[in-house]
PDB file of C-alpha atoms in Angstrom:
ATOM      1  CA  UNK A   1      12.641  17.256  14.742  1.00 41.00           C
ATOM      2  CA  UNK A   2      15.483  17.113  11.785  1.00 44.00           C
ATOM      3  CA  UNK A   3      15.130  19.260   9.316  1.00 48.00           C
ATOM      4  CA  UNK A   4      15.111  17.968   6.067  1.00 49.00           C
ATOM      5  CA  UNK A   5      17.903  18.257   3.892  1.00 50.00           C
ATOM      6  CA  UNK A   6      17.864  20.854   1.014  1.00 54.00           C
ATOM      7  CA  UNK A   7      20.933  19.051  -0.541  1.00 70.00           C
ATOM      8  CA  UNK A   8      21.146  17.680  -4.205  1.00 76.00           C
ATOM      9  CA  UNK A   9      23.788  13.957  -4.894  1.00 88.00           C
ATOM     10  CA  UNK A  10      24.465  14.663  -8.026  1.00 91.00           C
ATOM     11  CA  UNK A  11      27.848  12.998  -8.441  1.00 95.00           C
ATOM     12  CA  UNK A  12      26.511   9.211  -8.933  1.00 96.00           C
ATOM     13  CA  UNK A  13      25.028   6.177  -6.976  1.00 97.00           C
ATOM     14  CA  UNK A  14      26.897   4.062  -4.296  1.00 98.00           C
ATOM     15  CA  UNK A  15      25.601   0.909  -3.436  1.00 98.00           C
ATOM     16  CA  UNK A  16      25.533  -0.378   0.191  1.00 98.00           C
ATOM     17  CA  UNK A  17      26.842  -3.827   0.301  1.00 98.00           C
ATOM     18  CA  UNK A  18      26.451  -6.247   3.424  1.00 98.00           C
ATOM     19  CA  UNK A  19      28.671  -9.948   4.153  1.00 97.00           C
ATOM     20  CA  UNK A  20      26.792 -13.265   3.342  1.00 97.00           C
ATOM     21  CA  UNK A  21      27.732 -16.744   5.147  1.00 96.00           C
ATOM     22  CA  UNK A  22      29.008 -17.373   1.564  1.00 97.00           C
ATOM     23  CA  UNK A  23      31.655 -14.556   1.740  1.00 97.00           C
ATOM     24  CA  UNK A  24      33.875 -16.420   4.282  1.00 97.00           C
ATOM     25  CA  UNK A  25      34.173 -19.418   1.501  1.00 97.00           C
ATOM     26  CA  UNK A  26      38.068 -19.537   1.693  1.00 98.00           C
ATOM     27  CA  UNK A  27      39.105 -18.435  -1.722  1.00 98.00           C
ATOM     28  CA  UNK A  28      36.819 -15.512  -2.248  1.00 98.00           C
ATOM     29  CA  UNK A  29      38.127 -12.123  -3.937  1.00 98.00           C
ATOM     30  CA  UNK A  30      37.532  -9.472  -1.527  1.00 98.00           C
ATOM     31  CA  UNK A  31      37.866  -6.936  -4.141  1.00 98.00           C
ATOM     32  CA  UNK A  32      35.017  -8.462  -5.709  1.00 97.00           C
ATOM     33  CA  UNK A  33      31.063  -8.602  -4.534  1.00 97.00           C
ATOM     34  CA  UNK A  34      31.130 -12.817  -4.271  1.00 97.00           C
ATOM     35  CA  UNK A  35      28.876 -13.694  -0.930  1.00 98.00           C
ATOM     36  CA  UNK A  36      27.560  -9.606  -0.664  1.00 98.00           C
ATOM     37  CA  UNK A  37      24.043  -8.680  -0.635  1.00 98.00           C
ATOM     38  CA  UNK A  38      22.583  -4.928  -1.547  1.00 97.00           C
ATOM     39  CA  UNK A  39      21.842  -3.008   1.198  1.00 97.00           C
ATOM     40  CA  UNK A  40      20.361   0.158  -0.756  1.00 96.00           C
ATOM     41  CA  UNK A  41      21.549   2.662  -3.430  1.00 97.00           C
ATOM     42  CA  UNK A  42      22.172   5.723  -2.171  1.00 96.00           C
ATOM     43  CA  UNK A  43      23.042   8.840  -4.033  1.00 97.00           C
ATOM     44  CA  UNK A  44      25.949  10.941  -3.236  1.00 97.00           C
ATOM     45  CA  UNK A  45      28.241  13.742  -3.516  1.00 96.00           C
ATOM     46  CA  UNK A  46      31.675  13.312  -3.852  1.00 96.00           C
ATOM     47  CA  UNK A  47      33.557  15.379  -1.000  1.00 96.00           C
ATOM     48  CA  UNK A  48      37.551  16.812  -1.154  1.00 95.00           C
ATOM     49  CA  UNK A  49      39.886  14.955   1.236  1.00 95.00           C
ATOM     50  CA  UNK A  50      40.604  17.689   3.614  1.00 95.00           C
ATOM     51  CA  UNK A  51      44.441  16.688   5.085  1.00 96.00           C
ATOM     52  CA  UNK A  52      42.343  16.190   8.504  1.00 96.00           C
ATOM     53  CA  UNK A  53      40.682  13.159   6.992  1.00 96.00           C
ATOM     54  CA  UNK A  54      43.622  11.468   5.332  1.00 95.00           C
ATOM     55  CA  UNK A  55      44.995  11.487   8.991  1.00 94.00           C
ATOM     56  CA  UNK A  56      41.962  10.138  10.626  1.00 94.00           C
ATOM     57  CA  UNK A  57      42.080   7.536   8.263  1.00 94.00           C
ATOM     58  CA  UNK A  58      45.880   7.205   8.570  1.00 91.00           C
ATOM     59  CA  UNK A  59      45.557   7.331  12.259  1.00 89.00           C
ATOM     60  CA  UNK A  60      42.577   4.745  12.122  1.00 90.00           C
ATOM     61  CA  UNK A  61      44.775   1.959   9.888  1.00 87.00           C
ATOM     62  CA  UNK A  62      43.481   2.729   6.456  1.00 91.00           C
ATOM     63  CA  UNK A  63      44.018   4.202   3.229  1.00 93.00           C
ATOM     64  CA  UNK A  64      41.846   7.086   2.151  1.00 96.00           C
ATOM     65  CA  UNK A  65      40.581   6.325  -1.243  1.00 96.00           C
ATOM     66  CA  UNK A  66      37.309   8.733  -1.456  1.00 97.00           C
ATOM     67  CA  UNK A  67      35.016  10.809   0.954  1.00 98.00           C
ATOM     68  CA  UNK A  68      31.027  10.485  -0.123  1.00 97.00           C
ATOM     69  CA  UNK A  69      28.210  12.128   1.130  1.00 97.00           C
ATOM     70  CA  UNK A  70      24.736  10.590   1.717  1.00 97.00           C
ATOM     71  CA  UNK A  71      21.568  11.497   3.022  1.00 95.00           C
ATOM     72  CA  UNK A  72      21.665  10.273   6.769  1.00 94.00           C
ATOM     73  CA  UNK A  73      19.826   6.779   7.222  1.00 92.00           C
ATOM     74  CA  UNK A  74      20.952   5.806  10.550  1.00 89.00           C
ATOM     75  CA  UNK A  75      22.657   2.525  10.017  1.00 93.00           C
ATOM     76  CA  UNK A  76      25.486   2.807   7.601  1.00 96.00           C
ATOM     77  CA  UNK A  77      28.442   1.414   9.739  1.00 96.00           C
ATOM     78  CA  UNK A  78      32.157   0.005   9.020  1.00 95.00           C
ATOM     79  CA  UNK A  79      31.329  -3.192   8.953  1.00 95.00           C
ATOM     80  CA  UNK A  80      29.508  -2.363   5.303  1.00 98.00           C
ATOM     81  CA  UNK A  81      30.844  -1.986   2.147  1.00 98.00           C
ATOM     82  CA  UNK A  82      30.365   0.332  -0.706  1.00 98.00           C
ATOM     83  CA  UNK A  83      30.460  -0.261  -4.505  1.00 98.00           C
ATOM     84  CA  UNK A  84      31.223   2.733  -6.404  1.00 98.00           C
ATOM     85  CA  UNK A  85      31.271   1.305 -10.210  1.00 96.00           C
ATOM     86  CA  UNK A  86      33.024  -1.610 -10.184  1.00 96.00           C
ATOM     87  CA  UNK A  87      35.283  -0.587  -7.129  1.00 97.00           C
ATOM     88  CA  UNK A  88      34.678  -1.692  -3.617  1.00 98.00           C
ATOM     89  CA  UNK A  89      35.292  -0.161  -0.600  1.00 98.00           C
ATOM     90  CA  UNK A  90      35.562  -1.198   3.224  1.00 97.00           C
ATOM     91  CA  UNK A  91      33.716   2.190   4.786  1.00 97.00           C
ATOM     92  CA  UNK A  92      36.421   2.722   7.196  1.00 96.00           C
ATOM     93  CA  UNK A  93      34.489   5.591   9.128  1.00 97.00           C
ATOM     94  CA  UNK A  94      31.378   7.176   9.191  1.00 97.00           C
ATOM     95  CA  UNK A  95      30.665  10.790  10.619  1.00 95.00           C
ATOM     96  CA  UNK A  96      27.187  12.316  10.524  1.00 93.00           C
ATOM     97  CA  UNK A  97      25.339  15.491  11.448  1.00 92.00           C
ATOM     98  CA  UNK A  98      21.884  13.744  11.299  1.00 90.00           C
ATOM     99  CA  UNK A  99      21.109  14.789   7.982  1.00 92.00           C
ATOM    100  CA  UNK A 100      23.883  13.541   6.444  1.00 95.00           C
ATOM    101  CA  UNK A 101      26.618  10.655   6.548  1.00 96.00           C
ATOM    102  CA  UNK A 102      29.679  11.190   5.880  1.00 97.00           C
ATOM    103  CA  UNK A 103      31.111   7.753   4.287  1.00 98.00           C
ATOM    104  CA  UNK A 104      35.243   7.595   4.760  1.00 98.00           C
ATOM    105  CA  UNK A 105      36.147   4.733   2.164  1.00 98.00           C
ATOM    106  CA  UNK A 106      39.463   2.617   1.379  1.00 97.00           C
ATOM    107  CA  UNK A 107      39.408   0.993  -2.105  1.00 97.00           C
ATOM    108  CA  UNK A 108      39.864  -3.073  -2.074  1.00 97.00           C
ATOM    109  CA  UNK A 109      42.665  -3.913  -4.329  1.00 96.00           C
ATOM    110  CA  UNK A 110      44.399  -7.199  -4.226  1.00 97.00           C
ATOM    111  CA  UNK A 111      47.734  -8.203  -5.316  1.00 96.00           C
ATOM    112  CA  UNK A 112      48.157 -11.744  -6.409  1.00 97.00           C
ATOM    113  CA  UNK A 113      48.025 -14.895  -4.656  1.00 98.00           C
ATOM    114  CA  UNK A 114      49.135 -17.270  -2.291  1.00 98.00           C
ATOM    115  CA  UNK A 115      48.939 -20.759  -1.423  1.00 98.00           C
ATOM    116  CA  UNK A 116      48.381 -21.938   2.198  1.00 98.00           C
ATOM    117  CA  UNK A 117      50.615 -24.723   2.854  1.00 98.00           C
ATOM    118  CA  UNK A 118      49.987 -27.539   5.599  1.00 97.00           C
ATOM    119  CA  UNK A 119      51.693 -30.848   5.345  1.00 95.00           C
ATOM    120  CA  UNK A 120      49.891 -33.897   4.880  1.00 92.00           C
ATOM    121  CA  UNK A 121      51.578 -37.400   5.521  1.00 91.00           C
ATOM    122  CA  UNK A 122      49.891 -40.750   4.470  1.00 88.00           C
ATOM    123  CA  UNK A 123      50.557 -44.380   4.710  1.00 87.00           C
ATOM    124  CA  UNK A 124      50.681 -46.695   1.806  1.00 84.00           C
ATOM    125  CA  UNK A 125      50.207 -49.910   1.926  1.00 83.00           C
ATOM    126  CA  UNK A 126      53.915 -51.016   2.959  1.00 83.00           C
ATOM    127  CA  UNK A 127      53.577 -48.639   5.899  1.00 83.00           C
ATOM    128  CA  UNK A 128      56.053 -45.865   4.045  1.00 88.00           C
ATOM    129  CA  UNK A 129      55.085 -42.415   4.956  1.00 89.00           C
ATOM    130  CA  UNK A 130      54.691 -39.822   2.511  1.00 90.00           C
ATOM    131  CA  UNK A 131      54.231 -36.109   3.177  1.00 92.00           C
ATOM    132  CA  UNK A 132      53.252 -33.797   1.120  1.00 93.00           C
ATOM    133  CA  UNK A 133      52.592 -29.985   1.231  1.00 95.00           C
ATOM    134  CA  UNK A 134      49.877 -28.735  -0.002  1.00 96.00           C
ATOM    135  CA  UNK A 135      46.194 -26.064   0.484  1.00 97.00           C
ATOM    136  CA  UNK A 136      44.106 -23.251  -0.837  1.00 98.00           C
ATOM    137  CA  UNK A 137      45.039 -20.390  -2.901  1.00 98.00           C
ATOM    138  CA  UNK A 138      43.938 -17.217  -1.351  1.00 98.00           C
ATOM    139  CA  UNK A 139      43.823 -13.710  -3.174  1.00 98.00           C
ATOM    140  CA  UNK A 140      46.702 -11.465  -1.246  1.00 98.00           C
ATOM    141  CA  UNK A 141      45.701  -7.514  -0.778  1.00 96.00           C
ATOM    142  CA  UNK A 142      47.106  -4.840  -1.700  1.00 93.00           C
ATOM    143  CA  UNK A 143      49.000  -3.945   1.378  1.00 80.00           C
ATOM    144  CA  UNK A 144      49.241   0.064   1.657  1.00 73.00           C
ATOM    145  CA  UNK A 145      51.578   1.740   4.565  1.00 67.00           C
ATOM    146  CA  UNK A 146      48.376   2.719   6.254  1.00 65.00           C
ATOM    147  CA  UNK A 147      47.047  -0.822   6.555  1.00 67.00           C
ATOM    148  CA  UNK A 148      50.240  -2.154   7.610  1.00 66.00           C
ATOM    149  CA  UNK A 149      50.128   0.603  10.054  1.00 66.00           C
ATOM    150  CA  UNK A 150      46.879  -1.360  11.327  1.00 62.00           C
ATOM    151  CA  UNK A 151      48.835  -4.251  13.080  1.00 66.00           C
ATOM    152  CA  UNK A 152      52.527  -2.775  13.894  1.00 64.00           C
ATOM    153  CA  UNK A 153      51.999  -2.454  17.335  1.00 52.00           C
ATOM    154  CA  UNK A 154      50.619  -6.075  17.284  1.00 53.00           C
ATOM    155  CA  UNK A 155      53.497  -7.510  15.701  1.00 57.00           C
ATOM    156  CA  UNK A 156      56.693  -9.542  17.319  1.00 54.00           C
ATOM    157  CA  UNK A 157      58.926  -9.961  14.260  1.00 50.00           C
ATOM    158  CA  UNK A 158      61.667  -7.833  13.309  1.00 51.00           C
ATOM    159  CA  UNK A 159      62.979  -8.215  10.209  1.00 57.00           C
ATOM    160  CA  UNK A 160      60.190 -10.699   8.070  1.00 65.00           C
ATOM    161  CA  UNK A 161      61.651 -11.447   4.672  1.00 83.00           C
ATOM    162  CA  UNK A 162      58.132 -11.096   2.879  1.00 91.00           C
ATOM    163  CA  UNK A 163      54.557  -9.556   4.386  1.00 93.00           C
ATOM    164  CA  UNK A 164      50.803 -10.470   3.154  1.00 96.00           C
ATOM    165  CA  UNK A 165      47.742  -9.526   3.807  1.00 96.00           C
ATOM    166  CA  UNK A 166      44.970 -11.724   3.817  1.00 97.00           C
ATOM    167  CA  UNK A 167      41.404 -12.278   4.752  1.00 98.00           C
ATOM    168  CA  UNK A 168      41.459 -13.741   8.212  1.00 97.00           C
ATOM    169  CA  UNK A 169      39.036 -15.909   7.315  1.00 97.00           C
ATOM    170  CA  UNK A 170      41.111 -17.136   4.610  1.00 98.00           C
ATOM    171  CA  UNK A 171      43.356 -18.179   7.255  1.00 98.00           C
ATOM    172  CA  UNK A 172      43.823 -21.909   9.055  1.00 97.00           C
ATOM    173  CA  UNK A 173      47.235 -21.786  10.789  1.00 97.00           C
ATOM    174  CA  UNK A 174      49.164 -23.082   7.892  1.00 98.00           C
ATOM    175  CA  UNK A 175      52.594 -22.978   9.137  1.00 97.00           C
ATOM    176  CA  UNK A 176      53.880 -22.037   5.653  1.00 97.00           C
ATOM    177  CA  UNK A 177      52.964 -20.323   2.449  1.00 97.00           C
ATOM    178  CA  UNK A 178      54.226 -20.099  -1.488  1.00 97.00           C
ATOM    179  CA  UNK A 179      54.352 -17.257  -3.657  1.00 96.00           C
ATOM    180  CA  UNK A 180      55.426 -16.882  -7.295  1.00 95.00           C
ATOM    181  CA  UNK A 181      57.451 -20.806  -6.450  1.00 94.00           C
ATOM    182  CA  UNK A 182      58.618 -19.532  -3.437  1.00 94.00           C
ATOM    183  CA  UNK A 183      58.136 -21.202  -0.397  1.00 95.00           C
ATOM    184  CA  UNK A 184      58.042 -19.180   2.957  1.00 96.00           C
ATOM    185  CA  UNK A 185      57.622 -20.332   6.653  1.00 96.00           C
ATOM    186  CA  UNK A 186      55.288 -18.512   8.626  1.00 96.00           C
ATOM    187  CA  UNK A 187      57.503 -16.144  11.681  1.00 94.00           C
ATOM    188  CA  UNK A 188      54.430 -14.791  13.155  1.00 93.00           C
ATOM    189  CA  UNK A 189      50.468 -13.415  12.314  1.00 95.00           C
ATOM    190  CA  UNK A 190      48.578 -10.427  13.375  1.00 94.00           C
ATOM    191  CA  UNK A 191      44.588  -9.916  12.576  1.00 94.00           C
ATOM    192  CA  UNK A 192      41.950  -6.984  12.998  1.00 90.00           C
ATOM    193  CA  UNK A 193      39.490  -9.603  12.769  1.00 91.00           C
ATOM    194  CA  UNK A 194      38.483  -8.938   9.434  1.00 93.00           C
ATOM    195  CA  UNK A 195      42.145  -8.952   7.658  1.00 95.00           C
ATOM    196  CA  UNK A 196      45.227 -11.524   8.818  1.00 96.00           C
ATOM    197  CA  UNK A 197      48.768  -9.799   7.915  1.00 94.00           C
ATOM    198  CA  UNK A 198      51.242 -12.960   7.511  1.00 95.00           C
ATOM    199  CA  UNK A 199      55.073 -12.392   8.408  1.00 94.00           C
ATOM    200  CA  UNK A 200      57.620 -14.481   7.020  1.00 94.00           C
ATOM    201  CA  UNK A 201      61.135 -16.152   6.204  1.00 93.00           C
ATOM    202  CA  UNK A 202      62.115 -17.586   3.360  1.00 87.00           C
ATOM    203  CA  UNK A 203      61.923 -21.080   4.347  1.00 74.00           C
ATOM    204  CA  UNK A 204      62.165 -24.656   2.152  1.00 59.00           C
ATOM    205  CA  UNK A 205      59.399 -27.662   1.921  1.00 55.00           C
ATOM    206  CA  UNK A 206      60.434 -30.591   3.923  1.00 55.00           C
TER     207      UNK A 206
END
């Protein structure tokens, strides 16, 4: 039988966030709670990042933003989210000892846009073709060396001229992209499954 635990979580309330059908809706802000529901609130205490937990989270692709400690429910897992505030995190890892979890969490933060471009050609009524490029805007994250670390033994190209990283299911194939008027073509992808890192070369629209 577990005994319970004599522990006070006195350093606020974290809020256990699950994914909604409407949080693949291309376009979403994944720093934001759009297409999340609320789990539970849990209080916690806010834990030091020992140097052993920046590497597991270095070694397991992500950034280390902030160690919490909850009372132990069983079913906290990394494919929740956390909101601390106004902050969300992926919960990258969880430990526990049965009376407690131990929730491992990398802040959200995007950087900008992009627009997915796919070509579209049309027929007026003279039979002259006329492609354009166009497709969605999608919110960019804020790629840190430890998430890049995620997919470089995945990737093929060398030497890309810009990287993003995306929501894969932001993601259709689009063989190019544009970024602040700049128009890239797409060298090569690599996903996790739950984020799409796009490699590229500055390319032109034709």
């Amino acid at each position: 039988m577990l005994r319970p635990s004599m522990d006070t979580y006195t350093d606020g309330m974290v809020a256990i966030m699950a994914s909604t059908s409407s949080r693949s809706v291309v376009g979403v802000d994944p720093s934001g709670i759009v297409g999340l529901s609320r789990l539970r609130t849990m209080a916690y205490c806010q834990m030091s990042r020992r140097e052993t937990d920046v590497k597991l989270a270095d070694d397991e692709g992500f950034e280390l933003s902030a160690k919490l400690k909850v009372r132990h429910v069983g079913d906290v897992t990394p494919d929740l989210f956390a909101l601390i505030g106004a902050r969300l995190c992926e919960i990258g890892h969880v430990d526990d000892d049965r009376i407690h979890d131990y929730l491992y969490l990398s802040e959200i933060k995007t950087d900008g846009t992009l627009q997915l471009l796919a070509k579209t050609t049309v027929l007026d009524s003279h039979h002259v073709a006329t492609s354009t490029w166009d497709g969605p805007t999608v919110h960019v994250r804020k790629a840190t060396k430890s998430l890049l670390s995620r997919f470089e033994a995945m990737s093929q190209s060398l030497s890309p001229t810009a990287t993003f990283v995306i929501r894969a299911c932001d993601y259709g194939a689009q063989p190019k992209v544009r970024r602040d008027g700049i128009t890239y073509d797409v060298s090569g992808t690599t996903s996790d499954g739950r984020w799409t890192r796009i490699t590229c070369e500055r390319g032109a629209t034709t």
